[in-house]
CSV table of N, CA and C in Angstrom, one decimal:
chain,number,residue,atom,x,y,z
C,1,UNK,N,0.9,-1.2,0.0
C,1,UNK,CA,0.0,-0.2,0.1
C,1,UNK,C,0.8,1.2,-0.1
C,2,UNK,N,0.5,2.2,-0.6
C,2,UNK,CA,1.3,3.4,-0.9
C,2,UNK,C,1.1,4.5,0.5
C,3,UNK,N,2.3,5.2,0.6
C,3,UNK,CA,2.1,6.0,1.9
C,3,UNK,C,1.4,7.3,1.3
C,4,UNK,N,1.0,8.2,2.3
C,4,UNK,CA,0.1,9.4,2.1
C,4,UNK,C,1.4,10.5,1.9
C,5,UNK,N,1.0,11.1,0.8
C,5,UNK,CA,2.0,12.3,0.4
C,5,UNK,C,3.2,11.9,0.1
C,6,UNK,N,3.5,10.6,-0.4
C,6,UNK,CA,5.0,10.2,-1.0
C,6,UNK,C,4.7,9.2,-2.2
C,7,UNK,N,5.5,9.4,-3.4
C,7,UNK,CA,5.4,9.0,-4.3
C,7,UNK,C,5.7,7.2,-4.2
C,8,UNK,N,6.5,6.9,-3.1
C,8,UNK,CA,6.9,5.6,-2.9
C,8,UNK,C,5.9,4.9,-2.0
C,9,UNK,N,6.1,3.4,-2.1
C,9,UNK,CA,5.4,2.6,-1.5
C,9,UNK,C,6.2,1.8,0.0
C,10,UNK,N,5.4,2.0,1.2
C,10,UNK,CA,6.1,1.7,2.2
C,10,UNK,C,6.4,0.2,2.4
C,11,UNK,N,7.4,-0.2,2.7
C,11,UNK,CA,7.9,-1.5,2.6
C,11,UNK,C,8.2,-2.2,4.1
C,12,UNK,N,8.6,-1.3,4.7
C,12,UNK,CA,8.8,-1.8,6.1
C,12,UNK,C,7.7,-1.9,7.0
C,13,UNK,N,7.3,-3.1,7.6
C,13,UNK,CA,6.0,-3.3,8.3
C,13,UNK,C,6.1,-4.8,9.3
C,14,UNK,N,5.8,-4.9,10.1
C,14,UNK,CA,5.6,-6.0,11.0
C,14,UNK,C,4.7,-6.8,10.3
C,15,UNK,N,4.4,-8.1,10.2
C,15,UNK,CA,3.6,-9.2,9.7
C,15,UNK,C,2.5,-9.7,10.7
C,16,UNK,N,1.4,-9.3,10.7
C,16,UNK,CA,0.3,-10.0,11.7
C,16,UNK,C,0.2,-11.5,11.6
C,17,UNK,N,-0.2,-11.9,12.5
C,17,UNK,CA,-0.4,-13.5,12.8
C,17,UNK,C,-1.6,-13.6,11.4
C,18,UNK,N,-1.6,-14.6,11.0
C,18,UNK,CA,-2.7,-15.0,9.8
C,18,UNK,C,-3.7,-15.8,10.6
C,19,UNK,N,-3.3,-16.6,11.5
C,19,UNK,CA,-4.4,-17.0,12.2
C,19,UNK,C,-5.5,-16.4,13.0
C,20,UNK,N,-6.9,-16.7,12.7
C,20,UNK,CA,-7.9,-16.0,13.1
C,20,UNK,C,-8.2,-16.4,14.7
C,21,UNK,N,-7.7,-17.7,15.0
C,21,UNK,CA,-7.9,-18.0,16.3
C,21,UNK,C,-6.6,-17.9,17.4
C,22,UNK,N,-7.0,-18.4,18.6
C,22,UNK,CA,-5.8,-18.1,19.5
C,22,UNK,C,-4.7,-19.6,19.4
C,23,UNK,N,-3.5,-19.2,19.5
C,23,UNK,CA,-2.7,-20.2,19.4
C,23,UNK,C,-2.7,-21.3,20.3
C,24,UNK,N,-2.6,-22.5,20.3
C,24,UNK,CA,-2.8,-23.5,20.6
C,24,UNK,C,-1.9,-23.6,22.1
C,25,UNK,N,-0.6,-23.0,21.7
C,25,UNK,CA,0.7,-23.0,22.7
C,25,UNK,C,0.2,-21.7,23.8
C,26,UNK,N,-0.8,-20.8,23.4
C,26,UNK,CA,-1.0,-19.9,24.5
C,26,UNK,C,-1.6,-20.1,25.9
C,27,UNK,N,-1.0,-19.9,27.0
C,27,UNK,CA,-1.4,-20.5,28.1
C,27,UNK,C,-2.4,-19.5,29.0
C,28,UNK,N,-2.1,-18.1,28.5
C,28,UNK,CA,-2.8,-17.0,29.1
C,28,UNK,C,-4.4,-17.1,28.6
C,29,UNK,N,-5.5,-16.9,29.8
C,29,UNK,CA,-6.7,-17.1,29.7
C,29,UNK,C,-7.1,-15.9,29.2
C,30,UNK,N,-8.5,-15.7,28.6
C,30,UNK,CA,-9.1,-14.3,28.3
C,30,UNK,C,-9.1,-13.4,29.3
C,31,UNK,N,-9.4,-13.9,30.3
C,31,UNK,CA,-9.8,-13.1,31.6
C,31,UNK,C,-8.4,-12.3,31.8
C,32,UNK,N,-7.1,-13.3,31.9
C,32,UNK,CA,-5.9,-12.6,32.5
C,32,UNK,C,-5.6,-11.4,31.2
C,33,UNK,N,-5.9,-11.6,30.0
C,33,UNK,CA,-5.7,-10.8,29.2
C,33,UNK,C,-6.4,-9.5,29.4
C,34,UNK,N,-7.7,-9.6,29.6
C,34,UNK,CA,-8.4,-8.5,29.7
C,34,UNK,C,-8.2,-7.9,31.0
C,35,UNK,N,-7.5,-8.4,32.1
C,35,UNK,CA,-7.3,-7.5,33.2
C,35,UNK,C,-5.9,-6.8,33.0
C,36,UNK,N,-4.8,-7.6,32.3
C,36,UNK,CA,-3.7,-6.8,31.8
C,36,UNK,C,-3.9,-5.7,31.2
C,37,UNK,N,-4.9,-5.6,30.1
C,37,UNK,CA,-5.2,-4.5,29.3
C,37,UNK,C,-5.6,-3.4,30.1
C,38,UNK,N,-6.5,-3.7,31.1
C,38,UNK,CA,-7.0,-2.7,31.9
C,38,UNK,C,-6.1,-2.2,32.9
C,39,UNK,N,-5.1,-2.9,33.3
C,39,UNK,CA,-4.2,-2.4,34.2
C,39,UNK,C,-3.4,-1.6,33.8
C,40,UNK,N,-2.8,-2.1,32.2
C,40,UNK,CA,-1.8,-1.1,31.4
C,40,UNK,C,-2.3,0.2,31.2
C,41,UNK,N,-3.9,0.0,30.9
C,41,UNK,CA,-4.3,1.4,30.5
C,41,UNK,C,-4.3,2.4,31.7
C,42,UNK,N,-4.9,1.7,32.8
C,42,UNK,CA,-4.4,2.7,34.0
C,42,UNK,C,-3.1,3.3,34.3
C,43,UNK,N,-2.2,2.3,33.8
C,43,UNK,CA,-0.8,3.1,34.0
C,43,UNK,C,-0.6,3.9,32.9
C,44,UNK,N,-1.6,4.4,32.0
C,44,UNK,CA,-1.5,5.5,31.4
C,44,UNK,C,-0.9,5.1,29.7
C,45,UNK,N,-1.0,3.8,29.4
C,45,UNK,CA,-0.7,3.7,28.1
C,45,UNK,C,-1.8,3.4,27.1
C,46,UNK,N,-1.6,3.7,26.0
C,46,UNK,CA,-2.5,3.5,24.9
C,46,UNK,C,-2.9,2.4,24.1
C,47,UNK,N,-3.8,2.2,23.6
C,47,UNK,CA,-4.0,1.0,22.9
C,47,UNK,C,-3.0,0.1,22.1
C,48,UNK,N,-2.3,0.9,21.4
C,48,UNK,CA,-1.1,0.6,20.5
C,48,UNK,C,0.0,-0.3,21.3
C,49,UNK,N,0.3,0.7,22.5
C,49,UNK,CA,1.5,0.5,23.4
C,49,UNK,C,1.0,-0.8,23.9
C,50,UNK,N,-0.4,-1.1,24.4
C,50,UNK,CA,-0.8,-2.3,25.2
C,50,UNK,C,-0.6,-3.5,24.3
C,51,UNK,N,-0.9,-3.5,23.1
C,51,UNK,CA,-0.8,-4.5,22.3
C,51,UNK,C,0.7,-4.7,21.7
C,52,UNK,N,1.6,-4.0,21.8
C,52,UNK,CA,3.0,-4.2,21.8
C,52,UNK,C,3.3,-4.8,22.9
C,53,UNK,N,3.0,-4.3,24.2
C,53,UNK,CA,3.6,-4.9,25.4
C,53,UNK,C,3.0,-6.2,25.5
C,54,UNK,N,1.8,-6.5,25.2
C,54,UNK,CA,1.1,-7.9,25.6
C,54,UNK,C,2.1,-8.8,24.3
C,55,UNK,N,2.2,-8.4,23.3
C,55,UNK,CA,3.0,-9.3,22.3
C,55,UNK,C,4.3,-9.6,22.7
C,56,UNK,N,5.3,-8.6,23.2
C,56,UNK,CA,6.6,-8.7,23.3
C,56,UNK,C,6.9,-9.4,24.9
C,57,UNK,N,6.2,-8.9,26.0
C,57,UNK,CA,6.3,-9.4,27.1
C,57,UNK,C,5.5,-10.3,27.7
C,58,UNK,N,4.3,-10.8,27.1
C,58,UNK,CA,3.3,-11.6,27.6
C,58,UNK,C,3.1,-12.6,26.5
C,59,UNK,N,3.5,-12.5,25.2
C,59,UNK,CA,3.4,-13.6,24.4
C,59,UNK,C,2.1,-13.9,23.8
C,60,UNK,N,1.1,-12.8,23.9
C,60,UNK,CA,-0.1,-12.9,23.2
C,60,UNK,C,0.0,-12.1,21.8
C,61,UNK,N,0.1,-13.1,20.8
C,61,UNK,CA,0.2,-12.3,19.5
C,61,UNK,C,-0.9,-11.3,19.1
C,62,UNK,N,-2.1,-11.5,19.2
C,62,UNK,CA,-3.1,-10.6,19.1
C,62,UNK,C,-4.5,-10.6,20.0
C,63,UNK,N,-4.7,-9.5,20.5
C,63,UNK,CA,-5.8,-9.9,21.6
C,63,UNK,C,-7.3,-10.2,21.3
C,64,UNK,N,-7.5,-10.3,19.9
C,64,UNK,CA,-8.7,-10.4,19.7
C,64,UNK,C,-9.1,-11.9,19.4
C,65,UNK,N,-8.2,-12.5,19.1
C,65,UNK,CA,-8.6,-13.9,18.9
C,65,UNK,C,-8.6,-14.7,20.2
C,66,UNK,N,-7.9,-13.9,21.3
C,66,UNK,CA,-7.7,-14.7,22.5
C,66,UNK,C,-9.1,-14.3,23.5
C,67,UNK,N,-9.4,-12.9,23.3
C,67,UNK,CA,-10.6,-12.6,24.2
C,67,UNK,C,-11.7,-12.3,23.5
C,68,UNK,N,-11.6,-12.4,22.2
C,68,UNK,CA,-13.0,-12.4,21.3
C,68,UNK,C,-13.5,-10.9,21.1
C,69,UNK,N,-12.6,-9.8,21.5
C,69,UNK,CA,-13.0,-8.3,21.6
C,69,UNK,C,-11.7,-7.7,21.2
C,70,UNK,N,-11.8,-6.5,20.7
C,70,UNK,CA,-10.5,-5.7,20.4
C,70,UNK,C,-10.4,-5.0,21.7
C,71,UNK,N,-8.9,-4.5,21.7
C,71,UNK,CA,-8.6,-3.8,22.9
C,71,UNK,C,-9.5,-2.4,23.4
C,72,UNK,N,-9.8,-1.9,22.3
C,72,UNK,CA,-10.7,-0.6,22.5
C,72,UNK,C,-12.0,-1.1,22.9
C,73,UNK,N,-12.6,-2.2,22.5
C,73,UNK,CA,-13.8,-2.7,23.1
C,73,UNK,C,-13.7,-3.2,24.4
C,74,UNK,N,-12.8,-3.7,24.9
C,74,UNK,CA,-12.4,-4.2,26.5
C,74,UNK,C,-12.2,-2.9,27.2
C,75,UNK,N,-11.3,-1.8,26.6
C,75,UNK,CA,-11.5,-0.5,27.4
C,75,UNK,C,-12.7,0.0,27.6
C,76,UNK,N,-13.7,0.1,26.6
C,76,UNK,CA,-14.8,0.6,26.6
C,76,UNK,C,-15.7,-0.1,27.7
C,77,UNK,N,-15.5,-1.6,27.8
C,77,UNK,CA,-16.5,-2.3,28.6
C,77,UNK,C,-16.0,-1.8,30.2
C,78,UNK,N,-14.8,-1.3,30.1
C,78,UNK,CA,-14.3,-1.3,31.6
C,78,UNK,C,-14.4,0.3,32.0
C,79,UNK,N,-15.3,1.0,31.1
C,79,UNK,CA,-15.3,2.5,31.2
C,79,UNK,C,-14.2,3.5,31.2
C,80,UNK,N,-13.0,2.8,30.6
C,80,UNK,CA,-11.6,3.4,30.1
C,80,UNK,C,-11.7,3.8,28.7
C,81,UNK,N,-12.2,5.1,28.4
C,81,UNK,CA,-12.3,5.5,27.0
C,81,UNK,C,-11.5,6.6,26.9
C,82,UNK,N,-10.8,6.8,25.8
C,82,UNK,CA,-10.0,8.3,25.7
C,82,UNK,C,-11.1,9.1,25.1
C,83,UNK,N,-11.0,10.6,25.1
C,83,UNK,CA,-11.8,11.5,24.5
C,83,UNK,C,-11.9,11.4,23.1
C,84,UNK,N,-10.6,11.2,22.6
C,84,UNK,CA,-10.1,11.3,21.0
C,84,UNK,C,-9.4,9.8,20.6
C,85,UNK,N,-9.7,9.5,19.6
C,85,UNK,CA,-9.0,8.2,18.9
C,85,UNK,C,-7.7,8.5,19.3
C,86,UNK,N,-6.9,7.4,19.5
C,86,UNK,CA,-5.3,7.3,19.6
C,86,UNK,C,-4.6,8.1,18.3
C,87,UNK,N,-5.1,8.0,17.3
C,87,UNK,CA,-4.4,8.2,16.0
C,87,UNK,C,-4.6,9.9,15.8
C,88,UNK,N,-5.6,10.0,16.2
C,88,UNK,CA,-5.9,11.5,15.8
C,88,UNK,C,-5.1,12.4,17.0
C,89,UNK,N,-5.2,11.9,18.2
C,89,UNK,CA,-4.6,12.7,19.1
C,89,UNK,C,-3.0,12.7,19.0
C,90,UNK,N,-2.3,11.6,18.4
C,90,UNK,CA,-0.8,11.5,18.2
C,90,UNK,C,-0.6,12.7,17.2
C,91,UNK,N,-1.4,12.8,15.8
C,91,UNK,CA,-1.4,13.6,14.9
C,91,UNK,C,-1.5,15.3,15.7
C,92,UNK,N,-2.2,15.4,16.3
C,92,UNK,CA,-2.4,16.7,17.0
C,92,UNK,C,-1.4,17.0,17.8
C,93,UNK,N,-0.7,16.0,18.7
C,93,UNK,CA,0.4,16.2,19.3
C,93,UNK,C,1.8,16.6,18.5
C,94,UNK,N,1.6,15.8,17.3
C,94,UNK,CA,3.0,16.0,16.3
C,94,UNK,C,2.7,17.5,15.8
C,95,UNK,N,1.8,18.0,15.5
C,95,UNK,CA,1.5,19.3,15.0
C,95,UNK,C,1.7,20.1,15.9
C,96,UNK,N,1.4,20.0,17.4
C,96,UNK,CA,1.9,21.0,18.2
C,96,UNK,C,3.4,21.1,18.3
C,97,UNK,N,4.0,20.0,18.1
C,97,UNK,CA,5.5,20.0,18.4
C,97,UNK,C,6.1,20.7,17.1
C,98,UNK,N,5.5,20.6,16.0
C,98,UNK,CA,5.9,21.2,14.8
C,98,UNK,C,5.7,22.7,14.8
C,99,UNK,N,4.6,23.3,15.7
C,99,UNK,CA,4.4,24.4,15.9
C,99,UNK,C,5.4,25.1,16.6
C,100,UNK,N,5.5,24.6,17.7
C,100,UNK,CA,6.4,24.7,18.4
C,100,UNK,C,7.7,25.0,17.9
C,101,UNK,N,8.3,24.1,17.2
C,101,UNK,CA,9.6,24.1,16.7
C,101,UNK,C,9.7,25.5,15.6
C,102,UNK,N,8.4,25.5,14.7
C,102,UNK,CA,8.5,26.6,13.8
C,102,UNK,C,8.4,28.2,14.6
C,103,UNK,N,8.2,28.2,15.9
C,103,UNK,CA,8.2,29.6,16.4
C,103,UNK,C,9.4,30.0,16.7
C,104,UNK,N,10.4,28.9,17.1
C,104,UNK,CA,11.9,29.2,17.5
C,104,UNK,C,12.7,29.1,15.9
C,105,UNK,N,12.1,28.5,15.0
C,105,UNK,CA,13.1,28.6,13.7
C,105,UNK,C,11.9,28.6,12.6
C,106,UNK,N,11.7,30.0,12.4
C,106,UNK,CA,10.7,30.5,11.6
C,106,UNK,C,11.0,30.6,10.1
C,107,UNK,N,12.3,30.2,9.9
C,107,UNK,CA,12.8,30.1,8.3
C,107,UNK,C,13.1,28.6,8.1
C,108,UNK,N,12.6,27.7,8.5
C,108,UNK,CA,12.6,26.3,8.4
C,108,UNK,C,11.5,25.7,7.6
C,109,UNK,N,11.7,26.2,6.2
C,109,UNK,CA,10.6,25.9,5.1
C,109,UNK,C,10.3,24.5,5.1
C,110,UNK,N,10.9,23.5,5.0
C,110,UNK,CA,10.7,22.2,5.0
C,110,UNK,C,9.8,21.6,6.1
C,111,UNK,N,10.1,22.2,7.2
C,111,UNK,CA,8.8,21.8,8.4
C,111,UNK,C,7.8,22.7,8.0
C,112,UNK,N,7.7,23.6,7.7
C,112,UNK,CA,6.5,24.2,7.4
C,112,UNK,C,5.6,23.5,6.4
C,113,UNK,N,6.2,22.8,5.4
C,113,UNK,CA,5.6,21.8,4.6
C,113,UNK,C,5.1,20.5,5.2
C,114,UNK,N,6.0,20.2,6.1
C,114,UNK,CA,5.8,19.0,6.9
C,114,UNK,C,4.3,19.4,7.9
C,115,UNK,N,4.3,20.4,8.3
C,115,UNK,CA,3.1,20.8,9.3
C,115,UNK,C,1.8,20.9,8.3
C,116,UNK,N,2.0,21.5,7.3
C,116,UNK,CA,0.8,21.5,6.3
C,116,UNK,C,0.1,19.9,6.2
C,117,UNK,N,1.3,18.9,5.8
C,117,UNK,CA,0.9,17.6,5.7
C,117,UNK,C,0.4,17.1,6.9
C,118,UNK,N,0.8,17.3,8.0
C,118,UNK,CA,0.3,16.6,9.1
C,118,UNK,C,-1.3,17.2,9.3
C,119,UNK,N,-1.4,18.6,9.0
C,119,UNK,CA,-2.8,19.1,9.6
C,119,UNK,C,-3.7,18.6,8.4
C,120,UNK,N,-3.3,18.3,7.0
C,120,UNK,CA,-4.3,17.7,5.9
C,120,UNK,C,-4.6,16.4,6.5
C,121,UNK,N,-3.9,15.5,7.2
C,121,UNK,CA,-4.1,14.2,7.8
C,121,UNK,C,-5.1,14.6,9.1
C,122,UNK,N,-4.8,15.5,9.8
C,122,UNK,CA,-5.6,15.7,11.0
C,122,UNK,C,-7.1,16.0,10.5
C,123,UNK,N,-7.3,16.7,9.4
C,123,UNK,CA,-8.6,17.2,8.6
C,123,UNK,C,-9.2,15.7,8.2
C,124,UNK,N,-8.5,15.3,7.4
C,124,UNK,CA,-9.0,13.8,7.0
C,124,UNK,C,-9.6,13.1,7.9
C,125,UNK,N,-8.7,12.6,9.1
C,125,UNK,CA,-9.3,11.9,10.0
C,125,UNK,C,-10.1,12.3,10.8
C,126,UNK,N,-10.2,13.8,11.2
C,126,UNK,CA,-11.3,14.4,11.6
C,126,UNK,C,-12.6,14.4,11.0
C,127,UNK,N,-12.7,14.3,9.7
C,127,UNK,CA,-13.9,14.2,8.9
C,127,UNK,C,-14.6,12.7,9.2
C,128,UNK,N,-13.5,11.9,9.0
C,128,UNK,CA,-13.8,10.2,9.1
C,128,UNK,C,-14.4,10.2,10.6
C,129,UNK,N,-13.9,10.3,11.6
C,129,UNK,CA,-14.4,10.2,12.9
C,129,UNK,C,-15.5,11.0,13.4
C,130,UNK,N,-15.9,12.0,12.8
C,130,UNK,CA,-17.2,13.0,12.9
C,130,UNK,C,-18.2,12.2,12.2
C,131,UNK,N,-17.9,11.4,11.2
C,131,UNK,CA,-19.0,10.9,10.4
C,131,UNK,C,-19.4,9.5,11.2
C,132,UNK,N,-18.5,8.9,11.6
C,132,UNK,CA,-18.6,7.7,12.7
C,132,UNK,C,-19.2,7.8,14.1
C,133,UNK,N,-19.0,9.3,14.4
C,133,UNK,CA,-19.4,9.8,15.8
C,133,UNK,C,-18.6,9.4,16.7
C,134,UNK,N,-17.3,9.0,16.5
C,134,UNK,CA,-16.4,9.0,17.4
C,134,UNK,C,-15.9,10.0,18.2
C,135,UNK,N,-16.0,11.4,17.4
C,135,UNK,CA,-15.7,12.5,18.1
C,135,UNK,C,-16.7,13.6,17.9
C,136,UNK,N,-17.3,14.4,18.7
C,136,UNK,CA,-18.2,15.3,18.4
C,136,UNK,C,-18.4,16.1,17.2
C,137,UNK,N,-19.5,16.3,16.5
C,137,UNK,CA,-19.7,17.1,15.2
C,137,UNK,C,-19.0,18.3,15.5
C,138,UNK,N,-19.0,18.9,16.6
C,138,UNK,CA,-18.6,20.4,17.1
C,138,UNK,C,-17.2,20.4,17.0
C,139,UNK,N,-16.5,19.2,17.0
C,139,UNK,CA,-15.0,19.3,17.4
C,139,UNK,C,-14.1,20.0,16.0
C,140,UNK,N,-13.2,20.9,16.3
C,140,UNK,CA,-12.5,21.4,15.2
C,140,UNK,C,-10.9,22.0,15.5
C,141,UNK,N,-10.3,21.3,14.5
C,141,UNK,CA,-9.0,21.8,14.8
C,141,UNK,C,-8.5,22.9,13.8
C,142,UNK,N,-8.1,24.1,14.7
C,142,UNK,CA,-7.7,25.3,13.7
C,142,UNK,C,-6.3,25.1,13.3
C,143,UNK,N,-6.3,25.2,12.0
C,143,UNK,CA,-4.5,25.2,11.3
C,143,UNK,C,-4.1,26.3,11.6
C,144,UNK,N,-2.8,26.1,11.6
C,144,UNK,CA,-1.8,27.0,12.1
C,144,UNK,C,-0.9,27.7,11.0
C,145,UNK,N,-1.0,26.8,10.0
C,145,UNK,CA,-0.2,27.3,8.4
C,145,UNK,C,-0.8,28.7,8.1
C,146,UNK,N,-2.1,28.8,8.2
C,146,UNK,CA,-2.7,30.0,7.6
C,146,UNK,C,-2.4,31.1,8.4
C,147,UNK,N,-2.0,31.0,9.7
C,147,UNK,CA,-1.5,31.9,10.7
C,147,UNK,C,0.1,32.4,10.3
C,148,UNK,N,0.7,31.4,10.1
C,148,UNK,CA,2.3,31.5,10.0
C,148,UNK,C,2.3,32.4,8.6
C,149,UNK,N,1.7,32.3,7.5
C,149,UNK,CA,1.8,32.9,6.5
C,149,UNK,C,1.4,34.6,6.4
């Protein structure tokens, strides 16, 4: 699959397990996985970090085949839900970091373009999440690029 805003294909990626069922060698029960997910979330980890930690430290390849539910569903059932989806939140933080950098280094034209691309991604994702109801329809991200010019 092609990368956004680039003419090349992204080649580097991890390979997801192909099996839709829990592996036979896995000794962790669904209740243990759910409790680990809740505990890690209360420690301040996001869903992607929880998935990586489950895979690397606890030997759980994917949470859904083991528990029958996605990580975000487990968190929602335990009333642990972020106000904003994780990917949108990370993009907003990235844009804030770029804005801070550009205030100190206002002649950095390459990162002005980078900020434009990040803000375009934010607007696309926000439009999708508004249509699915994951963020309120009144949520708005104000672009800083217009203020810089």
